[in-house]
mmCIF file of C-alpha atoms and ligand atoms in Angstrom:
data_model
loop_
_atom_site.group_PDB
_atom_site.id
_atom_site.type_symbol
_atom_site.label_atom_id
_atom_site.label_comp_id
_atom_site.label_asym_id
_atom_site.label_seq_id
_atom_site.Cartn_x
_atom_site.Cartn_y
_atom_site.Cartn_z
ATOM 1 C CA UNK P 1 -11.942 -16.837 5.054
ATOM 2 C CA UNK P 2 -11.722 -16.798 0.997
ATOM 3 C CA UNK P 3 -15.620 -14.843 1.285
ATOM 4 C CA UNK P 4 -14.320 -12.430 4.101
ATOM 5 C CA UNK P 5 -11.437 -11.692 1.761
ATOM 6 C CA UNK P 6 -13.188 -11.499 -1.702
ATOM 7 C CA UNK P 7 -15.930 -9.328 0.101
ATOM 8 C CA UNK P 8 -13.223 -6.630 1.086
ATOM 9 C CA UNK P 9 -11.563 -6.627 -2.050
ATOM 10 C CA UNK P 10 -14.570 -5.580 -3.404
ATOM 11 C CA UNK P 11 -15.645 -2.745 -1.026
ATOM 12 C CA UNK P 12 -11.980 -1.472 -2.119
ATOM 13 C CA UNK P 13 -13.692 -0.426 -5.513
ATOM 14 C CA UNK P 14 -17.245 1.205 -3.467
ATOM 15 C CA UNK P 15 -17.088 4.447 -4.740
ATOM 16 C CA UNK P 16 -19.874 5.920 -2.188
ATOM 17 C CA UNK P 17 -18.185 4.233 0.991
ATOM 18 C CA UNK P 18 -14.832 5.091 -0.027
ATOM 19 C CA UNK P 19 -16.357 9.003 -0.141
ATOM 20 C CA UNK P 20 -17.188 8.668 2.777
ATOM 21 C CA UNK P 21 -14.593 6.999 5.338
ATOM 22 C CA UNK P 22 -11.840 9.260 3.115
ATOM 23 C CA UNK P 23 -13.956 12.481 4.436
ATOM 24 C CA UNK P 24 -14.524 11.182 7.846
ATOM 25 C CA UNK P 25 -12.941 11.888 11.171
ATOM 26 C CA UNK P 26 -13.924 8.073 11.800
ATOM 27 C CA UNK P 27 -11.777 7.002 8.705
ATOM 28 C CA UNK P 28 -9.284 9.370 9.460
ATOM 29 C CA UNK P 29 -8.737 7.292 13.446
ATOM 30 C CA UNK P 30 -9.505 3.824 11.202
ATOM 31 C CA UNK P 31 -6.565 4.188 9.178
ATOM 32 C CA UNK P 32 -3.777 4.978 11.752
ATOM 33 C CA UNK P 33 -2.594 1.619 12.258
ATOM 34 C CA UNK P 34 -1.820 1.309 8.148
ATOM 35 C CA UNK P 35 -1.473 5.227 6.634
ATOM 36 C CA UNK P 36 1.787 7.784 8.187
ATOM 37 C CA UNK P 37 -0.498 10.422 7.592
ATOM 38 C CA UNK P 38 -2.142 12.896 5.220
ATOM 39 C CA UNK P 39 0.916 15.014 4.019
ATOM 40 C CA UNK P 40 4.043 13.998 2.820
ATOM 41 C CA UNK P 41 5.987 15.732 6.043
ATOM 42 C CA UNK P 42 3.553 13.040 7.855
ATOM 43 C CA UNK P 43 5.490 10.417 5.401
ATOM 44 C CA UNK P 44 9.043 11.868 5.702
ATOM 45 C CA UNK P 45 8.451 11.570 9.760
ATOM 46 C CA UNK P 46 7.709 8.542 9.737
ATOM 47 C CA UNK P 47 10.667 7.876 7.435
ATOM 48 C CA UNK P 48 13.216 8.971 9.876
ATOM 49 C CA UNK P 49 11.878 7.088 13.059
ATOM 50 C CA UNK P 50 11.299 4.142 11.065
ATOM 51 C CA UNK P 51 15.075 4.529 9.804
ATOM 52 C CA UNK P 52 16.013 5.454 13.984
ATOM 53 C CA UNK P 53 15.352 1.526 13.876
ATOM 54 C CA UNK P 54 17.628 0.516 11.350
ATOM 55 C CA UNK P 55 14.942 -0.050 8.855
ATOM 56 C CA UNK P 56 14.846 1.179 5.596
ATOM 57 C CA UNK P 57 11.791 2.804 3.887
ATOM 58 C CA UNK P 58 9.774 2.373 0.832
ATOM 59 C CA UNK P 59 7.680 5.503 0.472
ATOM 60 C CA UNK P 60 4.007 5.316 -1.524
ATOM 61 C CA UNK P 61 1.769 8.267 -2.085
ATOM 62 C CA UNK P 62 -1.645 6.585 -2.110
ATOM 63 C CA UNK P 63 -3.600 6.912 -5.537
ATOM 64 C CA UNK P 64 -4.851 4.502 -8.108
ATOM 65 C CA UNK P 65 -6.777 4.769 -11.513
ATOM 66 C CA UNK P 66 -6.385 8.544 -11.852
ATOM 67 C CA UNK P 67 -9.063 9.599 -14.267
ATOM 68 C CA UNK P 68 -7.359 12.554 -15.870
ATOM 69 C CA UNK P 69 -3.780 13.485 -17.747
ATOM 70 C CA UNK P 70 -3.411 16.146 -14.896
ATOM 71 C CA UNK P 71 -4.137 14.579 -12.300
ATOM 72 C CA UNK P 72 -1.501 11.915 -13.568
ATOM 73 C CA UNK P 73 0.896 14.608 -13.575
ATOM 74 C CA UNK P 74 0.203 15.824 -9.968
ATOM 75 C CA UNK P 75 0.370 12.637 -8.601
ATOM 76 C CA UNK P 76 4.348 12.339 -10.310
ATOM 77 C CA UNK P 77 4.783 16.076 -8.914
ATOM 78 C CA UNK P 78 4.175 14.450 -5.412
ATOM 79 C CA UNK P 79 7.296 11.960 -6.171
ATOM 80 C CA UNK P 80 9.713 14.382 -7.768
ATOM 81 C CA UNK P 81 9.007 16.058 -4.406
ATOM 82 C CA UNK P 82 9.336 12.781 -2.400
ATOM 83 C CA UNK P 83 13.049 12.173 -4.389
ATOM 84 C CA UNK P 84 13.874 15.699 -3.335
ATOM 85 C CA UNK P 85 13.100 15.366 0.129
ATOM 86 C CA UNK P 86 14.658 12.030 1.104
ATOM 87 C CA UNK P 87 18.104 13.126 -0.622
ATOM 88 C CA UNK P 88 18.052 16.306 1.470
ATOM 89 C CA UNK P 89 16.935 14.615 4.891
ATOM 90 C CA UNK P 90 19.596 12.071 4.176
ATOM 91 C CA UNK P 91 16.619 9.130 4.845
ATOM 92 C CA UNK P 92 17.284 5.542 3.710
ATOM 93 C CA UNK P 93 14.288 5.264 1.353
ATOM 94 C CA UNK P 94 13.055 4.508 -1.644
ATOM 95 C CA UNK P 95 9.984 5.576 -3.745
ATOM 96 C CA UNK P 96 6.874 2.479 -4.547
ATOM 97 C CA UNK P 97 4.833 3.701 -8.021
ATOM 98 C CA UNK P 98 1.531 2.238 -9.305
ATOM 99 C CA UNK P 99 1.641 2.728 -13.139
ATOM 100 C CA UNK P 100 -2.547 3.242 -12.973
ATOM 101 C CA UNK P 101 -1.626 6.412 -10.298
ATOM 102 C CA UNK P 102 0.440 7.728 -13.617
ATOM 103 C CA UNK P 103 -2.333 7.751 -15.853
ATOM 104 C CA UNK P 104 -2.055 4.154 -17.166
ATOM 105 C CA UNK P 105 -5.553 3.741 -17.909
ATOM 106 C CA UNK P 106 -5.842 6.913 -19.613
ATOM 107 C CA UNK P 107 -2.617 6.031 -21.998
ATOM 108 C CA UNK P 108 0.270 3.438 -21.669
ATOM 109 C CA UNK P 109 2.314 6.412 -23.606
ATOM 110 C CA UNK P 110 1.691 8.821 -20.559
ATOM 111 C CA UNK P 111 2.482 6.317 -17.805
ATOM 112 C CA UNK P 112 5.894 5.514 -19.428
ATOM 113 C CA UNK P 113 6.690 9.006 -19.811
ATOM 114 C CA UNK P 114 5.759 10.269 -16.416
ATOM 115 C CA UNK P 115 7.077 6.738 -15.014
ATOM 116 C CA UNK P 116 10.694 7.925 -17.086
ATOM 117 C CA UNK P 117 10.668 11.007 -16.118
ATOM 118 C CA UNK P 118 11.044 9.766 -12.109
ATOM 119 C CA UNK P 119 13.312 7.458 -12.996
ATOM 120 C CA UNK P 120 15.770 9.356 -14.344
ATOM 121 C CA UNK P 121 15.102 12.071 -11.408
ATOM 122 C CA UNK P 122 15.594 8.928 -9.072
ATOM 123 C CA UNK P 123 19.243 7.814 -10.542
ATOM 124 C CA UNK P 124 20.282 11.848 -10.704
ATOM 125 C CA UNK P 125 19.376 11.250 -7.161
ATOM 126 C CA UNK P 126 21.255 7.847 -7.031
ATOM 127 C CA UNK P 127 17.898 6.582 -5.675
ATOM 128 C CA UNK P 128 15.753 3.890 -6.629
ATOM 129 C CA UNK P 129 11.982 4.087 -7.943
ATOM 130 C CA UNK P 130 9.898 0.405 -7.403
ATOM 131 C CA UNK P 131 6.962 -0.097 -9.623
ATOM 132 C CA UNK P 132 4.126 -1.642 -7.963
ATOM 133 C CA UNK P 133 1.728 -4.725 -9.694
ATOM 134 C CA UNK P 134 -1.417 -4.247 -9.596
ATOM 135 C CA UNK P 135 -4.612 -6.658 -10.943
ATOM 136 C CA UNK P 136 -3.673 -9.274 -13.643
ATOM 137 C CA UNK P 137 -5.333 -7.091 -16.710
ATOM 138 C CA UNK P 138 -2.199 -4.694 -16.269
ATOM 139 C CA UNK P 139 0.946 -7.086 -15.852
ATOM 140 C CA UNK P 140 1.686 -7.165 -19.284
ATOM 141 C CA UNK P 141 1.814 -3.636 -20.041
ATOM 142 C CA UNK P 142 3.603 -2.926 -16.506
ATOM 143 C CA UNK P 143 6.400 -5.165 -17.160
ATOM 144 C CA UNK P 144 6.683 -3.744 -20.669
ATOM 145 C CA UNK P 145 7.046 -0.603 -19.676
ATOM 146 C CA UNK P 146 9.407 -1.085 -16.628
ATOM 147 C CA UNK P 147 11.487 -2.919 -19.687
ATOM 148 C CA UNK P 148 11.845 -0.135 -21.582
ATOM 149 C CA UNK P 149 13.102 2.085 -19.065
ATOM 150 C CA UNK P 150 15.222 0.235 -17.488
ATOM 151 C CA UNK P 151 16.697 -0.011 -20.671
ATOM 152 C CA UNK P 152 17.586 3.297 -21.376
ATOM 153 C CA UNK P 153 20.728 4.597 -20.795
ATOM 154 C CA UNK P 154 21.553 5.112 -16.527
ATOM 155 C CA UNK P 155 18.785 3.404 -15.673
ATOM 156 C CA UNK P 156 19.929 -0.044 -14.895
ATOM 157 C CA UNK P 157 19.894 0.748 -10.793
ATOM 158 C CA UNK P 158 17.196 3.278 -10.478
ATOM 159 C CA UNK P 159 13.833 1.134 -11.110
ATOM 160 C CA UNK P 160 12.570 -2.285 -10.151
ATOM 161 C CA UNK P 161 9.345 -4.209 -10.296
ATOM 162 C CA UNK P 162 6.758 -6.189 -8.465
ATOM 163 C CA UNK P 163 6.093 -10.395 -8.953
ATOM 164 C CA UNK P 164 3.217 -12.082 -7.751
ATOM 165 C CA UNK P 165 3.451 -15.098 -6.535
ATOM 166 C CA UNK P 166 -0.358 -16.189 -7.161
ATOM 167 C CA UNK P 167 -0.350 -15.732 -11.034
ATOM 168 C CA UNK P 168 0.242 -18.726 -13.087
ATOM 169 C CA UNK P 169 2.792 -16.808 -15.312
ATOM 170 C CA UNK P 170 5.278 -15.405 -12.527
ATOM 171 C CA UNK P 171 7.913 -18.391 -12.686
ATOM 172 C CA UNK P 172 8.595 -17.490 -16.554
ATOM 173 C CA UNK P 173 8.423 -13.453 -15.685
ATOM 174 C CA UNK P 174 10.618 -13.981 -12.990
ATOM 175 C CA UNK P 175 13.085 -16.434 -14.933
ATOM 176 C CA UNK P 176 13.063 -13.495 -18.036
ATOM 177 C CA UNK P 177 13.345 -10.507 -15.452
ATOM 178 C CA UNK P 178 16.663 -11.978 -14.075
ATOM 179 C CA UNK P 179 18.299 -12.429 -17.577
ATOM 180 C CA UNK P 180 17.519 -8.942 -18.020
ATOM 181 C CA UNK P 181 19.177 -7.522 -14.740
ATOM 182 C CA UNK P 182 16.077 -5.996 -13.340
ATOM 183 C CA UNK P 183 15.016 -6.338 -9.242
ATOM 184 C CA UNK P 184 12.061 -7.821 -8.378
ATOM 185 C CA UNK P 185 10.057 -7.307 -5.105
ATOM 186 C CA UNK P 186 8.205 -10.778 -5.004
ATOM 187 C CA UNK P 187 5.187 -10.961 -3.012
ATOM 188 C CA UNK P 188 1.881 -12.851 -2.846
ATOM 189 C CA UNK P 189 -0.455 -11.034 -4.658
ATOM 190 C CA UNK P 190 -3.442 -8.677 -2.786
ATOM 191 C CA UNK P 191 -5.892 -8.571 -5.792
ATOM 192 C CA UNK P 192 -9.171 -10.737 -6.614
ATOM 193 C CA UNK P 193 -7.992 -12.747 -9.615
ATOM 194 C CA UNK P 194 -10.136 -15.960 -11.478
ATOM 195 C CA UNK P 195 -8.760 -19.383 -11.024
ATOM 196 C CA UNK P 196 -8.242 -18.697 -14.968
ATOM 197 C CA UNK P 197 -4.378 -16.475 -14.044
ATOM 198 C CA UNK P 198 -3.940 -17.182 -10.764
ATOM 199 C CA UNK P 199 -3.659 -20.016 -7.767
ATOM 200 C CA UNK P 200 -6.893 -20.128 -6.053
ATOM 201 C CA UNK P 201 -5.290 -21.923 -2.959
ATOM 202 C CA UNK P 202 -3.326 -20.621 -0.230
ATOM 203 C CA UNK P 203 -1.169 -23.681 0.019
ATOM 204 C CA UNK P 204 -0.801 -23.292 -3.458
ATOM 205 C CA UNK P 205 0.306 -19.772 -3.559
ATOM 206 C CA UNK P 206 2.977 -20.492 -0.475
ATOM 207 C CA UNK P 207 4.967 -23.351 -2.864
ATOM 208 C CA UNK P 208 4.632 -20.407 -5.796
ATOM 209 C CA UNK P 209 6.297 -18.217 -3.503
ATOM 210 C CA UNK P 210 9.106 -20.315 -2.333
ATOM 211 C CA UNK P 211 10.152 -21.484 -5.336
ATOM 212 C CA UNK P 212 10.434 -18.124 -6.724
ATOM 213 C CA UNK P 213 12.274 -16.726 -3.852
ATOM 214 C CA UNK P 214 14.553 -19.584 -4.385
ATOM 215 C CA UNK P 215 15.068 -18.360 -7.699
ATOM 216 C CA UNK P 216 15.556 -14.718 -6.932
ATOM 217 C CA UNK P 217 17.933 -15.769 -4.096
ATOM 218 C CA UNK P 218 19.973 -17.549 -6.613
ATOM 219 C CA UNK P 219 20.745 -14.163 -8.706
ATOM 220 C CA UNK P 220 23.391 -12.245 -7.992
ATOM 221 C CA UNK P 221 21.256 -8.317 -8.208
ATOM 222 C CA UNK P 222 19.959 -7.604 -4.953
ATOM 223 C CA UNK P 223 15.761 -8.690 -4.480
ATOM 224 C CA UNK P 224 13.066 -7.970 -1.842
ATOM 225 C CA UNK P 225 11.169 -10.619 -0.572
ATOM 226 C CA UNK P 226 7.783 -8.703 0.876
ATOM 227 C CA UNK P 227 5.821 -11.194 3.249
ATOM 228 C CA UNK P 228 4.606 -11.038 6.744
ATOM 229 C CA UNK P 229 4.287 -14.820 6.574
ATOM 230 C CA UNK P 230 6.346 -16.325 9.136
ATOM 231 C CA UNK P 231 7.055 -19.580 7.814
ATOM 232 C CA UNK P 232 7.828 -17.361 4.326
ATOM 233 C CA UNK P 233 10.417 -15.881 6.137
ATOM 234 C CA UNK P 234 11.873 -18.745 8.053
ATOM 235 C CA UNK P 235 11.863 -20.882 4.912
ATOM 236 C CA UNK P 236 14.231 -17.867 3.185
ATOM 237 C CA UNK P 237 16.437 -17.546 5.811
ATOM 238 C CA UNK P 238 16.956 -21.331 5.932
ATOM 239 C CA UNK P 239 17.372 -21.883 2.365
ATOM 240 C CA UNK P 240 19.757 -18.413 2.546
ATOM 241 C CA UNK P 241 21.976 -20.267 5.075
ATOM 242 C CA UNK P 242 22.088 -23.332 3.395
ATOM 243 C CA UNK P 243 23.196 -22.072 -0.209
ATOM 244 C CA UNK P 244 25.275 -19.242 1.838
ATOM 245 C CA UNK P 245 23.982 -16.194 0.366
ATOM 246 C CA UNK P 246 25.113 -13.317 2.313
ATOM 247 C CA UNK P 247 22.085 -11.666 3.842
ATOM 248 C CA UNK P 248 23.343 -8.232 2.688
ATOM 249 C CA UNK P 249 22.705 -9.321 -0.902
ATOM 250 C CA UNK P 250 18.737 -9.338 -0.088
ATOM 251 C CA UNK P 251 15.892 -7.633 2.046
ATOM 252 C CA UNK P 252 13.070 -8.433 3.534
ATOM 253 C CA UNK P 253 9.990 -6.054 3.156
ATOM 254 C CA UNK P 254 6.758 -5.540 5.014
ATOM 255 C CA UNK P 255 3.738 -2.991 5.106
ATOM 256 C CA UNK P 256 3.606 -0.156 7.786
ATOM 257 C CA UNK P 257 1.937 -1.650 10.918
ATOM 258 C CA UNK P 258 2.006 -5.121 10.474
ATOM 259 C CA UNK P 259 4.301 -7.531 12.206
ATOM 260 C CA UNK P 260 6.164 -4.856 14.081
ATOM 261 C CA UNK P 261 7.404 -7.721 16.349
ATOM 262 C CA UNK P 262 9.148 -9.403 13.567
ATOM 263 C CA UNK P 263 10.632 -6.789 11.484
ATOM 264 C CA UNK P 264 12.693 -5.650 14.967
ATOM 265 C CA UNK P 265 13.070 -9.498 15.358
ATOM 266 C CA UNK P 266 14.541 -9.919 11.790
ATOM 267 C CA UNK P 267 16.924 -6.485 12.456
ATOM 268 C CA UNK P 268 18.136 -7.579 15.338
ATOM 269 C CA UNK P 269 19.418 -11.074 13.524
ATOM 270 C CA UNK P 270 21.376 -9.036 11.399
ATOM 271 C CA UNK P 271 18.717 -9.264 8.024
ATOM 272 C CA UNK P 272 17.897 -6.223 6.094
ATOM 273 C CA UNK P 273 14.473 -5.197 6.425
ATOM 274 C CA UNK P 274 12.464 -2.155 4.317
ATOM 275 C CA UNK P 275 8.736 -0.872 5.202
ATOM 276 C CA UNK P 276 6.358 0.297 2.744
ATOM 277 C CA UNK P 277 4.945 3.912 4.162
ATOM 278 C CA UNK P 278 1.734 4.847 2.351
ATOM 279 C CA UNK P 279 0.504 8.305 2.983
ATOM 280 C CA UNK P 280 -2.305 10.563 1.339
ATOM 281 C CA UNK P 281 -5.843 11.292 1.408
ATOM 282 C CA UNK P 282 -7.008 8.655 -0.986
ATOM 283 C CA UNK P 283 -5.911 5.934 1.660
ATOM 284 C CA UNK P 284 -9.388 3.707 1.224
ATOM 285 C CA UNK P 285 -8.139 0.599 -1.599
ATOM 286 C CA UNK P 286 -5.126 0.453 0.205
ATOM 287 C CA UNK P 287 -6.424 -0.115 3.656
ATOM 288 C CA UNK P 288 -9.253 -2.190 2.316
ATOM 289 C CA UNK P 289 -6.915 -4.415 0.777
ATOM 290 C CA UNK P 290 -4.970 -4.989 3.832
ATOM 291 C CA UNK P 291 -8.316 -5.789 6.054
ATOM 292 C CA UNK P 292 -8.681 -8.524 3.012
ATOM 293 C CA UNK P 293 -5.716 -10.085 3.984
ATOM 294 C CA UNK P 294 -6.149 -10.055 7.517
ATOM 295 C CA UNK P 295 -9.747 -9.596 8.363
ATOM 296 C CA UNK P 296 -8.980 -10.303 12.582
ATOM 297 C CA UNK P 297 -7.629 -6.899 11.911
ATOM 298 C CA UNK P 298 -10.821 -5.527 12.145
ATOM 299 C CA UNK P 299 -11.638 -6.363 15.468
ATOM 300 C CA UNK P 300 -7.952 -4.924 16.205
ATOM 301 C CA UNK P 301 -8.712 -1.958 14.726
ATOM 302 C CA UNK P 302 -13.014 -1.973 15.906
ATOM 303 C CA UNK P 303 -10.946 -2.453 19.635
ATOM 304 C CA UNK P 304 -8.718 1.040 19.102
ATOM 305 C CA UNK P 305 -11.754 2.907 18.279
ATOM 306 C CA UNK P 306 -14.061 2.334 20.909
ATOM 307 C CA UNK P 307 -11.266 2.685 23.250
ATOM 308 C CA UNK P 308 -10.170 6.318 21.874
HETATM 309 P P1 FDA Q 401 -0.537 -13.924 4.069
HETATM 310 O O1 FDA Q 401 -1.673 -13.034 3.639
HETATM 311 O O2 FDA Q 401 -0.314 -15.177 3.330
HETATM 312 O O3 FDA Q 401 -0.757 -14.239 5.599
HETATM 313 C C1 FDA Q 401 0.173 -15.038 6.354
HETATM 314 C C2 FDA Q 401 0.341 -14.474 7.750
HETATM 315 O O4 FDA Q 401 0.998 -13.200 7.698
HETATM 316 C C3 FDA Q 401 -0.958 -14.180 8.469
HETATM 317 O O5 FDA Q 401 -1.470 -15.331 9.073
HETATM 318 C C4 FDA Q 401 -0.528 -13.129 9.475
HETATM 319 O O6 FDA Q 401 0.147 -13.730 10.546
HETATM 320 C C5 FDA Q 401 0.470 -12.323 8.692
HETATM 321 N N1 FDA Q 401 -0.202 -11.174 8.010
HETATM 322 C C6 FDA Q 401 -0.428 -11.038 6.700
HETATM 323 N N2 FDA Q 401 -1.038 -9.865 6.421
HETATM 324 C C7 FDA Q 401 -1.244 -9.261 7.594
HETATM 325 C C8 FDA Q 401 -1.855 -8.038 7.983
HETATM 326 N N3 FDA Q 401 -2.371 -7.194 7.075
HETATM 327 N N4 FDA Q 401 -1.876 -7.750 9.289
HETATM 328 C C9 FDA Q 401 -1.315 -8.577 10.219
HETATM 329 N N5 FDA Q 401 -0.740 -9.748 9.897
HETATM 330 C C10 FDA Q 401 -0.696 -10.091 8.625
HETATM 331 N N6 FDA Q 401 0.666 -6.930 -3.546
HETATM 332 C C11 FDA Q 401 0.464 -6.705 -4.864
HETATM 333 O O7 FDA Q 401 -0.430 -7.309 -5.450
HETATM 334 N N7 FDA Q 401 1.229 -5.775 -5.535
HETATM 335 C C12 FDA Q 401 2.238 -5.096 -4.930
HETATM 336 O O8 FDA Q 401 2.914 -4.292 -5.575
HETATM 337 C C13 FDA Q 401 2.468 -5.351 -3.537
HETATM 338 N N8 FDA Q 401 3.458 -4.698 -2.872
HETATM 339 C C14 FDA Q 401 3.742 -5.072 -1.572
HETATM 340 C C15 FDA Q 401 4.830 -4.490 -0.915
HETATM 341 C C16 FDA Q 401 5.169 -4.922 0.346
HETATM 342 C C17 FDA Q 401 6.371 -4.312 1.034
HETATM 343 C C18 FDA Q 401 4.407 -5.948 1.000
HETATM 344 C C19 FDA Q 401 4.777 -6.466 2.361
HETATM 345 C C20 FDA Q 401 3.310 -6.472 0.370
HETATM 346 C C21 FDA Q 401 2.968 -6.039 -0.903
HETATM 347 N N9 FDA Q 401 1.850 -6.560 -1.543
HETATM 348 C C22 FDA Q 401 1.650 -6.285 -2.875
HETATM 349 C C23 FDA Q 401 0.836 -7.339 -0.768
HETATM 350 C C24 FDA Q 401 1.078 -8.828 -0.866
HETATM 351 O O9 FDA Q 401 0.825 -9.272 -2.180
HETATM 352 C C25 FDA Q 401 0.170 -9.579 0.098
HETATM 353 O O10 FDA Q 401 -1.181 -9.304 -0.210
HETATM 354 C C26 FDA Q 401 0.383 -9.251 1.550
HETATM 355 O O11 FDA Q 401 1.741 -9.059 1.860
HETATM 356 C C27 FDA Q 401 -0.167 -10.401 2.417
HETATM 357 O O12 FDA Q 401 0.528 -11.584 2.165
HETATM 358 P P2 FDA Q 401 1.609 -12.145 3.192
HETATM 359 O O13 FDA Q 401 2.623 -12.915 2.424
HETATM 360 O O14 FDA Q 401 2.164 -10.995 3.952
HETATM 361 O O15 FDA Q 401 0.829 -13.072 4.192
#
């Protein structure tokens, strides 16, 4: 299973495939399960009937590693839009960012401004902007900057970031992120890292996870704890119970499409539970990435083609 999963991570970065299934009608019927759509009024549909089932909504404009200032820009003109939008539908969502989508590779300067800029549209908004993580060479410099702003003035509620649970390093970003007041999302981890940052085992990456959601649990701000992993889940809600931590005080979060069963189950127990909507043409890394972490889905999804 490690291969199968290392081997889609990297078709995520194949430049000539991902031309291709992002320009084909084949991609376009591959990618239903995962992606709302092309457009964002795709996205803001979804948004409401997701919400119609007392879910909230995390809303991601798919795009990584622009390679130019203005497309940076564009990509941030697609969330000021996104803010706009969900304020005037009334929808209960939120906005996930990936720093590289901002032009991070290009400059850390321009990523910080254009990252600042939609926070402080987000609070005018009284909304909330998340920050995505993304592969170990960029935590660093995406914590830093999610520091800064959330240190400027207003801007204590309106942006958040994302642990990993499989990098060696989380427990002591985790411990310095709750002194500082800011809200994690704490998840796995969906990239190819060495055995150098990052725990190379499963098992290994399950006890990382608990013990940090322990830890988030503990803090008074309100956290997101983003897993499709049953026993994950169980194992929060037990230790939730036990310490008596109100389940209003946290959420549970889980990609568009997968484990549809238990985020109704989880609603319908009374815990608060957010989906992650990615829309957009450049769909490919994201949907690659989630075929990594579940490669039976491909004969799910191999199944719904033939049959269509
Ligand atoms: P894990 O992969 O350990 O699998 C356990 C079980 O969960 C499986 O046996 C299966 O039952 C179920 N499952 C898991 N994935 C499934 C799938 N695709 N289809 C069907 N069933 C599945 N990562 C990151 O590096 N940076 C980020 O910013 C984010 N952001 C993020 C937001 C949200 C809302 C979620 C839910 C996840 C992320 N992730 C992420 C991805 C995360 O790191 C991780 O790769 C996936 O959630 C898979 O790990 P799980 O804990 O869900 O289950």
């Amino acid at each position: 299973m490690p291969i199968l999963r290392s081997a889609f991570i990297a078709l995520s970065r194949n430049r000539p495939l991902r031309h291709f299934f992002e320009h084909s009608a084949v991609g376009t019927r591959l990618n239903r399960r995962f992606i709302a759509g092309m457009e964002i009024e795709d996205a803001l549909r979804v948004a409401e009937a997701v919400n119609r089932q007392g879910i909230a909504v995390t809303l991601d404009s798919l795009g990584e590693s622009v390679t130019s200032e203005s497309e940076a820009h564009l990509a941030a003109e697609v969330y000021h839009r996104l803010l706009e939008s969900i304020q005037k539908l009334g929808l209960n969502a939120n906005v996930s960012v990936k720093l590289t989508q901002m032009g991070l590779e290009q400059s850390a300067e321009l990523a910080e401004s254009i990252a600042g800029e939609l926070a402080r549209h987000a609070s005018a908004m009284q909304n909330f902007m998340r920050i995505d993580m993304e592969d170990s060479r960029l935590t660093q410099i995406t914590l830093d900057i999610v520091r800064r702003i959330h240190a400027r003035a207003g801007m204590r509620d309106a942006i958040g970031v994302v642990i990993q649970a499989y990098l060696y390093r989380s427990q002591a970003d985790v411990e310095q992120l709750l002194i500082e007041g800011i809200r994690i999302r704490l998840c796995k981890g969906a990239y190819n890292e060495p055995p150098e940052v990052a725990f190379p085992r499963k098992a290994e990456v399950d006890v990382s996870f608990l013990k940090l959601a322990q830890l988030v649990l503990d803090n008074p701000f309100y956290h997101a704890l983003a897993t499709h992993d049953e026993s994950m889940v169980n194992a929060v809600k037990a230790y939730a119970e036990e310490h008596r931590i109100d389940p209003a005080r946290f959420e549970f979060q889980m990609l568009y499409g997968v484990r549809r069963d238990l985020q109704r189950k989880l609603v319908a127990q009374g815990y608060k539970v957010r989906v992650y909507v990615p829309f957009g043409r450049e769909w490919y890394p994201y949907f690659m990435r989630r075929l990594a972490e579940r490669p039976a889905n491909v004969l799910f999804l191999a199944r719904n083609i033939f049959r269509s």
